[in-house]
Short mmCIF file of C-alpha atoms and ligand atoms in Angstrom, two decimals:
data_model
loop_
_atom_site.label_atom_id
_atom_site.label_comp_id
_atom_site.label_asym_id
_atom_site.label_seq_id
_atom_site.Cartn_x
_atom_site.Cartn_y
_atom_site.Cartn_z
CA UNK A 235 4.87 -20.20 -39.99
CA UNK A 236 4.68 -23.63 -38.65
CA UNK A 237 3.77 -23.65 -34.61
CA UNK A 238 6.79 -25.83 -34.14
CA UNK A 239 9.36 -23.73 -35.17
CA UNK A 240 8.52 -21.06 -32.44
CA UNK A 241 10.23 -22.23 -29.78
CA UNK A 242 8.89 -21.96 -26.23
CA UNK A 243 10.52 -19.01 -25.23
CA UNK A 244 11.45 -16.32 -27.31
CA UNK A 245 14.19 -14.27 -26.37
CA UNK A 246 15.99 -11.20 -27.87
CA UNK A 247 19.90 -10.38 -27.91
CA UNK A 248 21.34 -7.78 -26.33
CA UNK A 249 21.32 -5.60 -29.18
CA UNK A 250 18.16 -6.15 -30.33
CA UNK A 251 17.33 -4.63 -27.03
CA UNK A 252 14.81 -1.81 -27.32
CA UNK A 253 17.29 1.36 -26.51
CA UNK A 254 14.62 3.98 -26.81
CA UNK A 255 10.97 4.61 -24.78
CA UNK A 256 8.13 5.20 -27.31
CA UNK A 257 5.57 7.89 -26.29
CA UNK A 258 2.43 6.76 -27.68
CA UNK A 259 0.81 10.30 -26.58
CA UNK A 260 3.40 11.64 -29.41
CA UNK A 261 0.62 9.67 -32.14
CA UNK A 262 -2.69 10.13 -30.43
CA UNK A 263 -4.97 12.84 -32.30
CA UNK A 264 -6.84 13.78 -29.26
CA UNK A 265 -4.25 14.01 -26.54
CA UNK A 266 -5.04 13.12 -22.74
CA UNK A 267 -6.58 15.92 -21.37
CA UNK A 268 -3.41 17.66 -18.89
CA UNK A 269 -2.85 17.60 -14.92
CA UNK A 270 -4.22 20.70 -13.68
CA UNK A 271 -3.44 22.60 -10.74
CA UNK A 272 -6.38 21.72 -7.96
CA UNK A 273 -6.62 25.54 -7.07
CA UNK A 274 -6.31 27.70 -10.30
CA UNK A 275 -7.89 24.92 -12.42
CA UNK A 276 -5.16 25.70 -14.93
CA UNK A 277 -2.91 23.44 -16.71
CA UNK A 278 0.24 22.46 -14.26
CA UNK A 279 3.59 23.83 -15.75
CA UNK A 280 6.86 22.23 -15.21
CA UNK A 281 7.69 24.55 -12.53
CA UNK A 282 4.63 23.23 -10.38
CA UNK A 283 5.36 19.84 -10.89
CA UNK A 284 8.93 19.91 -10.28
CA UNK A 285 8.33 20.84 -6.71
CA UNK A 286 6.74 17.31 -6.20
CA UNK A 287 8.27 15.63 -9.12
CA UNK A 288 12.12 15.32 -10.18
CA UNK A 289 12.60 18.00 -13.18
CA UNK A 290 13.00 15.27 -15.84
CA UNK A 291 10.24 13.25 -15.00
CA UNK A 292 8.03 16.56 -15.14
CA UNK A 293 9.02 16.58 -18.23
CA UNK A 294 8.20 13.74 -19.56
CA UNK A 295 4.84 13.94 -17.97
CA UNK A 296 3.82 16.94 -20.14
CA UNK A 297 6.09 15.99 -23.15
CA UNK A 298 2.37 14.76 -25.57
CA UNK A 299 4.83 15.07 -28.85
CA UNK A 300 7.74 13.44 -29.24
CA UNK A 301 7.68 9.50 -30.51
CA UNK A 302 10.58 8.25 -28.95
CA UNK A 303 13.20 9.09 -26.19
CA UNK A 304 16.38 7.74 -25.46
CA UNK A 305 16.79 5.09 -22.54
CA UNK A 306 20.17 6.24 -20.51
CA UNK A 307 23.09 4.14 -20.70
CA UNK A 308 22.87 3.60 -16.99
CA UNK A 309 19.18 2.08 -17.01
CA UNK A 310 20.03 0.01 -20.58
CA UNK A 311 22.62 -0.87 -18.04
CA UNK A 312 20.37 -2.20 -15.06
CA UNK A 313 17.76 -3.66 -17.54
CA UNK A 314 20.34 -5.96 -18.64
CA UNK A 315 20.16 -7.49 -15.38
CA UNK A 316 16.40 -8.91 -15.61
CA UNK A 317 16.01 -8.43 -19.19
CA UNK A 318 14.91 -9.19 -22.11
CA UNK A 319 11.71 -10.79 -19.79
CA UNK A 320 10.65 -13.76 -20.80
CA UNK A 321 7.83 -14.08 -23.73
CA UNK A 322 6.67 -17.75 -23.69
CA UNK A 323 4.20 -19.66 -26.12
CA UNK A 324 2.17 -21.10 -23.89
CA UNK A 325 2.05 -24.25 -25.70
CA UNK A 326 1.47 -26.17 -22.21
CA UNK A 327 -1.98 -24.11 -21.55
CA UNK A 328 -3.47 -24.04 -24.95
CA UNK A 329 -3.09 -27.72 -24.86
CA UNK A 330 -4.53 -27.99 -21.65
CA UNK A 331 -7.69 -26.06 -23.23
CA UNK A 332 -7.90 -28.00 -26.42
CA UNK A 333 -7.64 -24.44 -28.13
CA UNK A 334 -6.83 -23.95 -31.69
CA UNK A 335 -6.01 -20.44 -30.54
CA UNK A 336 -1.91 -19.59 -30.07
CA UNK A 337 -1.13 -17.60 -27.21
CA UNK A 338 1.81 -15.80 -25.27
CA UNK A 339 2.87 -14.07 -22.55
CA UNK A 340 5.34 -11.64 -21.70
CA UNK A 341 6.48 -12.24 -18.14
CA UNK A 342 7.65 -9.15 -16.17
CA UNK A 343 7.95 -11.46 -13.06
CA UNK A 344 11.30 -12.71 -13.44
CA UNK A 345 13.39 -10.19 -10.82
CA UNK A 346 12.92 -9.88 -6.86
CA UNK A 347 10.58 -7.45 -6.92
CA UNK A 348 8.62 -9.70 -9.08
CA UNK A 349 6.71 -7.52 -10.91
CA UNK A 350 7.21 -4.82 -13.91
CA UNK A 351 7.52 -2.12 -11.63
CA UNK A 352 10.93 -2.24 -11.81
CA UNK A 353 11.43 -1.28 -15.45
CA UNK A 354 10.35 2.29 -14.33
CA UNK A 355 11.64 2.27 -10.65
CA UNK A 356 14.69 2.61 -11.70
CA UNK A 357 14.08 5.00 -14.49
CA UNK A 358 12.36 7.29 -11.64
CA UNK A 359 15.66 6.41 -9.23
CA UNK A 360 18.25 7.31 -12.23
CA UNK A 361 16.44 10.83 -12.57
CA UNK A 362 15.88 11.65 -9.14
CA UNK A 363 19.82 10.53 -8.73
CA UNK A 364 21.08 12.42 -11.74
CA UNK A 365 19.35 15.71 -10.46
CA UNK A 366 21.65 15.45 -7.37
CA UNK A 367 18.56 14.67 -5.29
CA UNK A 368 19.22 12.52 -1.57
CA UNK A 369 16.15 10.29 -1.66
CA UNK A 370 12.67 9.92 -2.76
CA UNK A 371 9.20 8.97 -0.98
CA UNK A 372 6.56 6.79 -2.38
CA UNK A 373 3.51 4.76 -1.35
CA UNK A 374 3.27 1.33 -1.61
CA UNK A 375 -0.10 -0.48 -1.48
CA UNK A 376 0.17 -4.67 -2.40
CA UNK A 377 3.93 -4.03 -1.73
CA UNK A 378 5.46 -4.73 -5.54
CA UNK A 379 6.03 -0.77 -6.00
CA UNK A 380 7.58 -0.43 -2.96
CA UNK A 381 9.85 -3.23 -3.52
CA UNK A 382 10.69 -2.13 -6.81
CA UNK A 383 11.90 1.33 -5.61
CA UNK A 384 14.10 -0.20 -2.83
CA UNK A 385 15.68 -2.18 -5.22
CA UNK A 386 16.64 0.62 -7.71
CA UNK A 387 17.11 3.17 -4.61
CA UNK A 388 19.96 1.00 -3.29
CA UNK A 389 21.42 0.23 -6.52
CA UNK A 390 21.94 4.05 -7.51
CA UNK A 391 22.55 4.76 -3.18
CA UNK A 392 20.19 6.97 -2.87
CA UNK A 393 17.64 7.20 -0.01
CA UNK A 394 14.05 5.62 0.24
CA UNK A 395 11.23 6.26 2.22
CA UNK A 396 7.81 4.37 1.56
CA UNK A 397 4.29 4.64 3.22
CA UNK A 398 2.77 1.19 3.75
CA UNK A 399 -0.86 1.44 3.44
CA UNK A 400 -1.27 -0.42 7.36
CA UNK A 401 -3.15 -3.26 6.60
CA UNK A 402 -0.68 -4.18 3.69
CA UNK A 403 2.10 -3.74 6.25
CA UNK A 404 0.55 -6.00 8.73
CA UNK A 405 -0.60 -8.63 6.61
CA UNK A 406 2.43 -8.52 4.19
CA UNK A 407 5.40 -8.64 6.72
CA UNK A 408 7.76 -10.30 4.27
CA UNK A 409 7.47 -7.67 1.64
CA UNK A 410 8.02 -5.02 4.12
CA UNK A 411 11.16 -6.99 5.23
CA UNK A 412 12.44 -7.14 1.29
CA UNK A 413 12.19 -3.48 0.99
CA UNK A 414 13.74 -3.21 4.55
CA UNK A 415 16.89 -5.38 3.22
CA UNK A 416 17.05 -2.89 0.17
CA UNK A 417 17.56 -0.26 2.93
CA UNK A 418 14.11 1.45 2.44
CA UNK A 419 12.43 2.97 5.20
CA UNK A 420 8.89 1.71 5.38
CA UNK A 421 6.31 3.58 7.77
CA UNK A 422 2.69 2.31 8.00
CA UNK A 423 0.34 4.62 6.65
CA UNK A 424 -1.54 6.72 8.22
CA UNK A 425 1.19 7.45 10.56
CA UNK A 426 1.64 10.42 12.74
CA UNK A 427 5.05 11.68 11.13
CA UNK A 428 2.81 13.53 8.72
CA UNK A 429 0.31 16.52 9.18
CA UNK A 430 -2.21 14.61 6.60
CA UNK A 431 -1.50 11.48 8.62
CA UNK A 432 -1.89 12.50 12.03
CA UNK A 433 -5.51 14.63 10.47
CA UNK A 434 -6.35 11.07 9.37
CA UNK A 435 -5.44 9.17 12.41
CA UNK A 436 -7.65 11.66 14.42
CA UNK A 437 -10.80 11.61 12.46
CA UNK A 438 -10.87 7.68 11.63
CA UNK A 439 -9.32 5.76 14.22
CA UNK A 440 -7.84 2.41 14.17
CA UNK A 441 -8.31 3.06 10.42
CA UNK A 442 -6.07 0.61 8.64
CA UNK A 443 -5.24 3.07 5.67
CA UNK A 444 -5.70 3.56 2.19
CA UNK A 445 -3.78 3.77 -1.05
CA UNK A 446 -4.69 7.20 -1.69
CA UNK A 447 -4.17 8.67 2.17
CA UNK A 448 -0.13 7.10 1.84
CA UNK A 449 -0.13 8.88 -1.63
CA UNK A 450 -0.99 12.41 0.37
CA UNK A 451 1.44 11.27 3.26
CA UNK A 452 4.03 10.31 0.29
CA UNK A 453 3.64 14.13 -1.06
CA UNK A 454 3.96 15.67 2.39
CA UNK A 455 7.03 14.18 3.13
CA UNK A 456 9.16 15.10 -0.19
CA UNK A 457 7.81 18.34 -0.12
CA UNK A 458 8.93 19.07 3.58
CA UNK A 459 11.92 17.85 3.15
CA UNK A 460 15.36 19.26 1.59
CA UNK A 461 16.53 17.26 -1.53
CA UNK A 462 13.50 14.72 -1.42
CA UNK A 463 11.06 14.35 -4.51
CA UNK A 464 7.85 12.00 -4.79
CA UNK A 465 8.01 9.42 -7.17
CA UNK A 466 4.67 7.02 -8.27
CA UNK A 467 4.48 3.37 -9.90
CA UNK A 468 1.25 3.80 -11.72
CA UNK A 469 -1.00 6.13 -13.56
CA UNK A 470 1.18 8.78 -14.42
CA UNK A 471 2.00 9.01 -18.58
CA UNK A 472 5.83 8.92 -17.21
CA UNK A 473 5.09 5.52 -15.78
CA UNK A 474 3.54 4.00 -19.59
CA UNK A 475 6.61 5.53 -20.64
CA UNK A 476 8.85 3.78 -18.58
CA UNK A 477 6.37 0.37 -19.13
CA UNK A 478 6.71 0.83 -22.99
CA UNK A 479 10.03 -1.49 -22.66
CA UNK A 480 7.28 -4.18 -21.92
CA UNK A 481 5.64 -3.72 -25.48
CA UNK A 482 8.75 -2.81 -27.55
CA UNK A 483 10.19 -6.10 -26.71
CA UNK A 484 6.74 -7.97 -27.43
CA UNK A 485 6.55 -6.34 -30.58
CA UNK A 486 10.27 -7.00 -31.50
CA UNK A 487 10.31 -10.81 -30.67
CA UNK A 488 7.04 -11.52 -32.61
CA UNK A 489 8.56 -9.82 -35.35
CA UNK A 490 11.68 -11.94 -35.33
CA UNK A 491 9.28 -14.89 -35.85
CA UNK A 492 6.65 -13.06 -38.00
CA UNK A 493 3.92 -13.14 -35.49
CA UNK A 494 1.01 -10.84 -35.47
CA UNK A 495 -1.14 -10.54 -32.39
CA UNK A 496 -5.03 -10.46 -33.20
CA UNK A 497 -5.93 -9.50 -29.37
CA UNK A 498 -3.90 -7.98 -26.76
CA UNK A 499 -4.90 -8.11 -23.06
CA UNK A 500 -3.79 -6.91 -20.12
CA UNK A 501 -4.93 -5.77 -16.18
CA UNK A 502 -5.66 -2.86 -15.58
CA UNK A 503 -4.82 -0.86 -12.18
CA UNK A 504 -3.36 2.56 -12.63
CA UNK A 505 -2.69 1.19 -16.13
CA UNK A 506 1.04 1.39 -16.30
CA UNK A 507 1.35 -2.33 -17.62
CA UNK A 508 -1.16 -2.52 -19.72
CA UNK A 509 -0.09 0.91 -21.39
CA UNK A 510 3.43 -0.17 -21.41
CA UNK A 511 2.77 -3.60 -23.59
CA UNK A 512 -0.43 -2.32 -26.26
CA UNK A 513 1.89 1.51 -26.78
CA UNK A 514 3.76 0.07 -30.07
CA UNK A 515 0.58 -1.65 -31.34
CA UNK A 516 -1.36 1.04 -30.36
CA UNK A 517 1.25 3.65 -32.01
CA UNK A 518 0.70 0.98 -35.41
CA UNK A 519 -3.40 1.33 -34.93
CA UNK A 520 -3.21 5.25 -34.72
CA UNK A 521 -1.19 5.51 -37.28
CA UNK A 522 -3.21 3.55 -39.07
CA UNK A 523 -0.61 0.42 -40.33
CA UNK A 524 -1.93 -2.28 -38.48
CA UNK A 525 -5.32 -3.75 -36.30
CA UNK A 526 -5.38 -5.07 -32.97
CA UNK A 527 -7.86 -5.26 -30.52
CA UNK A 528 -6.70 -3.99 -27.19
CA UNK A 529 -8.78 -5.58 -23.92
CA UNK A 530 -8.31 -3.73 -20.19
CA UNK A 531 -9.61 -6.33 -17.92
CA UNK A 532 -10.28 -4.71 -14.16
CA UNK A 533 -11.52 -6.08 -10.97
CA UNK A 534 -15.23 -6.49 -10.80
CA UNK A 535 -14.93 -4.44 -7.53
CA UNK A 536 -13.00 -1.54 -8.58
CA UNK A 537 -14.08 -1.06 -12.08
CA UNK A 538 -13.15 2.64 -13.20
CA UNK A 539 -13.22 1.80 -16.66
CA UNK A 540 -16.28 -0.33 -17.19
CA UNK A 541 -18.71 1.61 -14.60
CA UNK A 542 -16.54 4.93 -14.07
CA UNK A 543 -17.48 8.40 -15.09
CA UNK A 544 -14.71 9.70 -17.62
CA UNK A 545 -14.04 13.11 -15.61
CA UNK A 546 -11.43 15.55 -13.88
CA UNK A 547 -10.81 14.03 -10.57
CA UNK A 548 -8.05 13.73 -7.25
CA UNK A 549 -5.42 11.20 -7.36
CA UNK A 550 -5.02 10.66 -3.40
CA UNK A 551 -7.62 10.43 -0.95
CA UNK A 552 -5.49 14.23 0.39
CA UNK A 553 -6.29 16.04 -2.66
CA UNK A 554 -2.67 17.43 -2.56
CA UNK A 555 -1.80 16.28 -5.92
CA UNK A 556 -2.99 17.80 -9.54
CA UNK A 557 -6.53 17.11 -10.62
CA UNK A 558 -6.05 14.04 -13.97
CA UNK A 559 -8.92 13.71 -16.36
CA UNK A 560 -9.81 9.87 -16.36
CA UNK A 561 -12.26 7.29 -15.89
CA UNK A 562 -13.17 6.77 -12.43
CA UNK A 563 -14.77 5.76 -9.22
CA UNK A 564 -14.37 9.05 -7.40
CA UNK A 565 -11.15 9.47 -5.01
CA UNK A 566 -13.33 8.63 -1.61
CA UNK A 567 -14.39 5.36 -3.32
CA UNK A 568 -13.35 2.56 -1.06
CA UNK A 569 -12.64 -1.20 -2.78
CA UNK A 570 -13.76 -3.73 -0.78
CA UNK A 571 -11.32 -5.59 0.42
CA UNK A 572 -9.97 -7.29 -2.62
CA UNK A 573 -7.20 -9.66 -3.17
CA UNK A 574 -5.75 -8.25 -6.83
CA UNK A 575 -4.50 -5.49 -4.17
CA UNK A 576 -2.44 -3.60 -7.05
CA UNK A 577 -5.88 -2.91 -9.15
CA UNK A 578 -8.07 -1.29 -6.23
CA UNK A 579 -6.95 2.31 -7.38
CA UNK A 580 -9.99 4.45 -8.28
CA UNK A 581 -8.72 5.88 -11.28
CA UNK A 582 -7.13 4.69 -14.71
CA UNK A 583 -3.99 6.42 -16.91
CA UNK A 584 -4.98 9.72 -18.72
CA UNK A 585 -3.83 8.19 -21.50
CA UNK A 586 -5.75 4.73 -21.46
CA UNK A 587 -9.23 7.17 -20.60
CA UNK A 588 -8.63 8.78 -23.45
CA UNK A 589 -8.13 6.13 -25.90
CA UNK A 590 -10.37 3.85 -24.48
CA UNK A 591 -13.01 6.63 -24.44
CA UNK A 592 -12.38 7.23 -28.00
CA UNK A 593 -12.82 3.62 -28.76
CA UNK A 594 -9.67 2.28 -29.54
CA UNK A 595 -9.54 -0.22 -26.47
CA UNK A 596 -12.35 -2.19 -24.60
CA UNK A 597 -12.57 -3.12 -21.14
CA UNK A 598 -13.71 -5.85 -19.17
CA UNK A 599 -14.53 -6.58 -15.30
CA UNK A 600 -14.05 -10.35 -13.75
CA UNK A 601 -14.68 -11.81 -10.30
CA UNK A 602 -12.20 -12.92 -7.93
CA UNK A 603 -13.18 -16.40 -7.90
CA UNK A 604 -13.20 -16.12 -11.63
CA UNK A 605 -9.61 -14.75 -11.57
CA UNK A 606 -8.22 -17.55 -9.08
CA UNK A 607 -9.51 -20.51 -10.86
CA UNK A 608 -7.84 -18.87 -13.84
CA UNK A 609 -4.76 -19.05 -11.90
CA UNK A 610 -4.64 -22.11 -10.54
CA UNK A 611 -5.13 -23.93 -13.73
CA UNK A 612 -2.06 -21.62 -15.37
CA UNK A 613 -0.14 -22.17 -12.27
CA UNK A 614 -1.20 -26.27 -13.51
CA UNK A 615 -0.37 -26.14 -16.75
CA UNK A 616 2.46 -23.30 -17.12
CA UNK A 617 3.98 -23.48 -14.27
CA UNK A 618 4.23 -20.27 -13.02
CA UNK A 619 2.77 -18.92 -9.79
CA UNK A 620 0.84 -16.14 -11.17
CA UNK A 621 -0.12 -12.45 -9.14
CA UNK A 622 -3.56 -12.21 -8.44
CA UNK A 623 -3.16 -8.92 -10.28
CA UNK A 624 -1.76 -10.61 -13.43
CA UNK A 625 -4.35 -13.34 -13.14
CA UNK A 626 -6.99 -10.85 -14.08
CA UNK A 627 -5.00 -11.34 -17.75
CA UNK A 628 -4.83 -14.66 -17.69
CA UNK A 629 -8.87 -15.20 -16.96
CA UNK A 630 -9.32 -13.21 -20.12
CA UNK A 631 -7.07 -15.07 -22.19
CA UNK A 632 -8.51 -18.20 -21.58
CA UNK A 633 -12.38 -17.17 -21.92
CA UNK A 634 -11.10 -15.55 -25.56
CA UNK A 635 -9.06 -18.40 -26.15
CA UNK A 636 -12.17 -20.99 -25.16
CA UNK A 637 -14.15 -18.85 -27.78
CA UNK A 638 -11.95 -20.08 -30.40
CA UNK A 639 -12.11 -23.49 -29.76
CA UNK A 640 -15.83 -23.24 -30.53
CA UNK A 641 -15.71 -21.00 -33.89
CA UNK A 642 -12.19 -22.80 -34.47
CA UNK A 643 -10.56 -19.70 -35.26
CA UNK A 644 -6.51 -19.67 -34.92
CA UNK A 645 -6.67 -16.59 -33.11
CA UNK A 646 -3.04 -15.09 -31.83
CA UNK A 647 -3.45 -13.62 -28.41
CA UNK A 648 -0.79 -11.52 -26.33
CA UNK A 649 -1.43 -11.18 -23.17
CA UNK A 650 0.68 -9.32 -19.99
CA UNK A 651 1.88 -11.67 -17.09
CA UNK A 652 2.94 -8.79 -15.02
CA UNK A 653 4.25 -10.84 -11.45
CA UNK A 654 4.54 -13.48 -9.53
CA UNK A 655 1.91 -14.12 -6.44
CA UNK A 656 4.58 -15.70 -3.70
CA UNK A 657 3.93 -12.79 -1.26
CA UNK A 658 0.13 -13.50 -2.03
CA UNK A 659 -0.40 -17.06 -0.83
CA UNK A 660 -3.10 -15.78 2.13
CA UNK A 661 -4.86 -14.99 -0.76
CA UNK A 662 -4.66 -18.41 -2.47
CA UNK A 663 -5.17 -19.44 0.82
CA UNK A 664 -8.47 -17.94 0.91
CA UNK A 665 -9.48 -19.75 -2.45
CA UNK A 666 -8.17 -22.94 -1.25
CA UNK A 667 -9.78 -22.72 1.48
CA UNK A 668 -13.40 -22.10 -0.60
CA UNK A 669 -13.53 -18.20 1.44
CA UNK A 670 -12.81 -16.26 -1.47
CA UNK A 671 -15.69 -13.99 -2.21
CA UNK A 672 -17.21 -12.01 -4.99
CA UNK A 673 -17.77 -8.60 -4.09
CA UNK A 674 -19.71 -5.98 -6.59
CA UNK A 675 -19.99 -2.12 -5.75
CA UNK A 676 -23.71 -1.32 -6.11
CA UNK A 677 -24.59 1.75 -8.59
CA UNK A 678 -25.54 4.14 -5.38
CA UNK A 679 -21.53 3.34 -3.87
CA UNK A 680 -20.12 4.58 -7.22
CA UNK A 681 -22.80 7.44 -7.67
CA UNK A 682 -21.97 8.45 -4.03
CA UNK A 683 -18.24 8.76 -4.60
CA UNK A 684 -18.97 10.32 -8.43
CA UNK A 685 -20.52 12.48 -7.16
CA UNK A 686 -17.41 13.88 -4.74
CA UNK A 687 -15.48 14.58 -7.78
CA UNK A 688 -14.16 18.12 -8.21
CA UNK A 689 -16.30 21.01 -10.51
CA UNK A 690 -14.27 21.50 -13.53
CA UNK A 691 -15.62 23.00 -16.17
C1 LIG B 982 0.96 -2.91 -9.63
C2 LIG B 982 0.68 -4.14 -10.36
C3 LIG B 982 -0.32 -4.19 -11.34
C4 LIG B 982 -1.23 -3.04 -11.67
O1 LIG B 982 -0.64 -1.83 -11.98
P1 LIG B 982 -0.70 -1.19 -13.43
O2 LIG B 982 -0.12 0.15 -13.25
O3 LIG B 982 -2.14 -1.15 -13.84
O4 LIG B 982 0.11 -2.04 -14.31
C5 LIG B 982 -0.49 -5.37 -12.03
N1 LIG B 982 0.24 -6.47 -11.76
C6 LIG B 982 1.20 -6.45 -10.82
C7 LIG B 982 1.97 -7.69 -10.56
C8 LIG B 982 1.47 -5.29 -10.10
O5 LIG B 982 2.42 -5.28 -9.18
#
């Protein structure tokens, strides 16, 4: 097809609207390896996890077989409000690079919470809502989860209490006022409502938190509570499911125009993004009907994938929640402090581990500085303000995209804009200022935490 026919932005009508999730689990031969229970080792039932997790969403999280599920009326409903999302051509940017390459995004930043979190925040909400439920509790590291919850808590009137890790709610004050004017409750984590908290606060400190100690706060708090369940952004296979919106409407807008991707890239945190937009193309590759390559890029100072051990491990710092089988860092590794704040989890998606240990995906780790210069010239040329998190995309894009223009191959790449970076401008700051620096765990950090990791046999 001729490049000027597609226009700029591609859009889809209402009712060509994806109205079901797709499970990619439901097509993978070797399935991600289950939660287990942290003290019997055994597989977690729904029972167990619907004491920490609303009944539906449990199942979901074990449900490895069936293809697709049906998206509620009420959430088709909601997603009308912020989507289709945008995917653009970005015919500005290749230009700019003098690539023969074509390339897209698909931009999840286009609501408040300006991020994709949303698409399963509400999902999460509508379950917890529809099980009669009075609120849910969450963590919230870089703020966009957080958000995202208040925004679908207040929509369906239910209650919502986040833990802020505390440097996050210090340096981030205007996030923390967003979810305030969605009605959330946002404590800084560790804080001393909590018995993990207050253990915390006692043997560290002044210390000014972690992701994975708010996760164990999170926990503690729906569990001691009447009519309160936990609910995560990230990670879980739930979460991909939710996030497979992001790749149904890829797929079904290229299709309109008879575009086939050759790459696919996305950042990679918990992994809920990047599962969310490769799960149709990766259902296609599994089932063996199409190629793509599929490329995880990760901070260069939290890289489970590219230097992780593929193992069972604890998903908060607490070790209160089920043991997953992934690639990571160990749960006591600490990030330093990086800017892409939504990708310093130690751990990656079951389901990514799995695939990308069986070689169906590949993963790369970029610098900071790397990442920002690949943001400023998109925020140049594109327009948009891009997330440091997304921008980890966006750097990858461009080196594959700069490889074509010296082999002159016409490659098609898809890549994942997941947010916008407004609430992130100390960071820009930092790189406008020439501070930004480039900070690499050594092998003896990772081995150290590694070797933390839980005995499962
Ligand atoms: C949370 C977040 C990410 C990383 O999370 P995944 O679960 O890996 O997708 C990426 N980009 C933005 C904007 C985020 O808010």
């Amino acid at each position: 097809m001729n490049n000027k026919e597609i226009p700029y932005k591609i859009y889809l009508d209402e009712n060509e609207l994806p109205k079901q999730w797709y499970n990619v689990r439901a097509d993978m031969k070797n399935k991600p390896a289950p939660l287990i229970n942290p003290a019997t080792h055994q597989p977690c039932t729904i029972d167990e996890l619907s004491h920490v997790f609303c009944t539906e969403l449990a199942k979901q999280e074990l449900d490895d077989t069936t293809p697709y599920i049906d998206i509620p009326q009420e959430i088709l409903d909601f997603y009308k409000m912020y989507r289709p999302s945008p995917l653009v051509r970005a015919y500005c940017l290749e230009k700019a690079l003098g690539t023969p390459a074509k390339i897209y995004y698909k931009f999840e930043g286009n609501n408040t919470s300006g991020s994709h979190k949303l698409n399963s925040a509400i999902a999460q909400a509508y379950y917890a809502k529809k099980q009669g439920l009075k609120g849910v509790t969450t963590e919230t590291g870089a703020g966009q989860w957080g958000t995202a919850l208040s925004m679908a808590c207040a929509y369906l009137g239910l209650d919502c209490q986040v833990y802020m890790v505390k440097v996050s709610y210090e340096q981030k004050p205007f996030r923390r006022e967003v979810m305030r004017t969605y009605g959330a409750n946002v404590t800084p984590s560790p804080s001393m409502t909590t018995n993990v908290g207050r253990k915390i606060n006692a043997e560290f400190p002044g210390t000014n938190g972690s992701l994975g100690c708010a996760i164990s706060e999170a926990v503690e708090a729906a569990t001691s509570q009447e009519g309160y369940r936990y609910v995560l952004g990230s990670v879980l296979s739930q979460v991909l499911l939710h996030q497979s919106v992001i790749g149904l409407e890829s797929k079904a807008a290229m299709d309109k125009y008879g575009i086939k991707p050759d790459m696919i890239i996305g950042c990679a945190g918990g992994g809920s993004n990047l599962g969310g937009l490769i799960s149709p193309f990766m259902g296609e590759k599994l089932r063996g009907e199409a190629d793509y390559e599929f490329i995880a890029v990760e901070p260069a100072s939290c890289p489970s994938l590219t230097r992780g051990t593929f193992g069972y491990d604890f998903c908060d710092t607490g070790a209160v929640c089920p043991l997953a089988k992934m690639y990571t860092l160990g749960s006591t590794f600490m990030p330093s402090p990086n800017h892409a704040g939504g990708l310093r989890y130690h751990g990656m998606s079951s389901v990514l581990s799995q695939l990308y240990h069986d070689g169906f995906m590949t993963a790369r780790s970029v610098e900071q500085t790397s990442v920002f210069e690949a943001a400023e010239k998109f925020a140049r040329t594109e327009g948009i303000l891009p997330a440091p998190e997304s921008s980890h995309a966006i750097k990858v894009a461009i080196d594959e995209a700069l490889k074509c223009k010296e082999t002159g191959e016409e490659k098609t790449i898809l890549f994942g804009l997941t947010g916008t970076g407004y609430f992130d401008m100390y960071a820009y700051q930092k790189y406008n200022d020439g501070e930004m620096s480039d900070y690499i765990p050594t092998d003896e950090e990772i081995a150290k935490s590694v070797a933390k990791m839980p005995k499962v046999d």
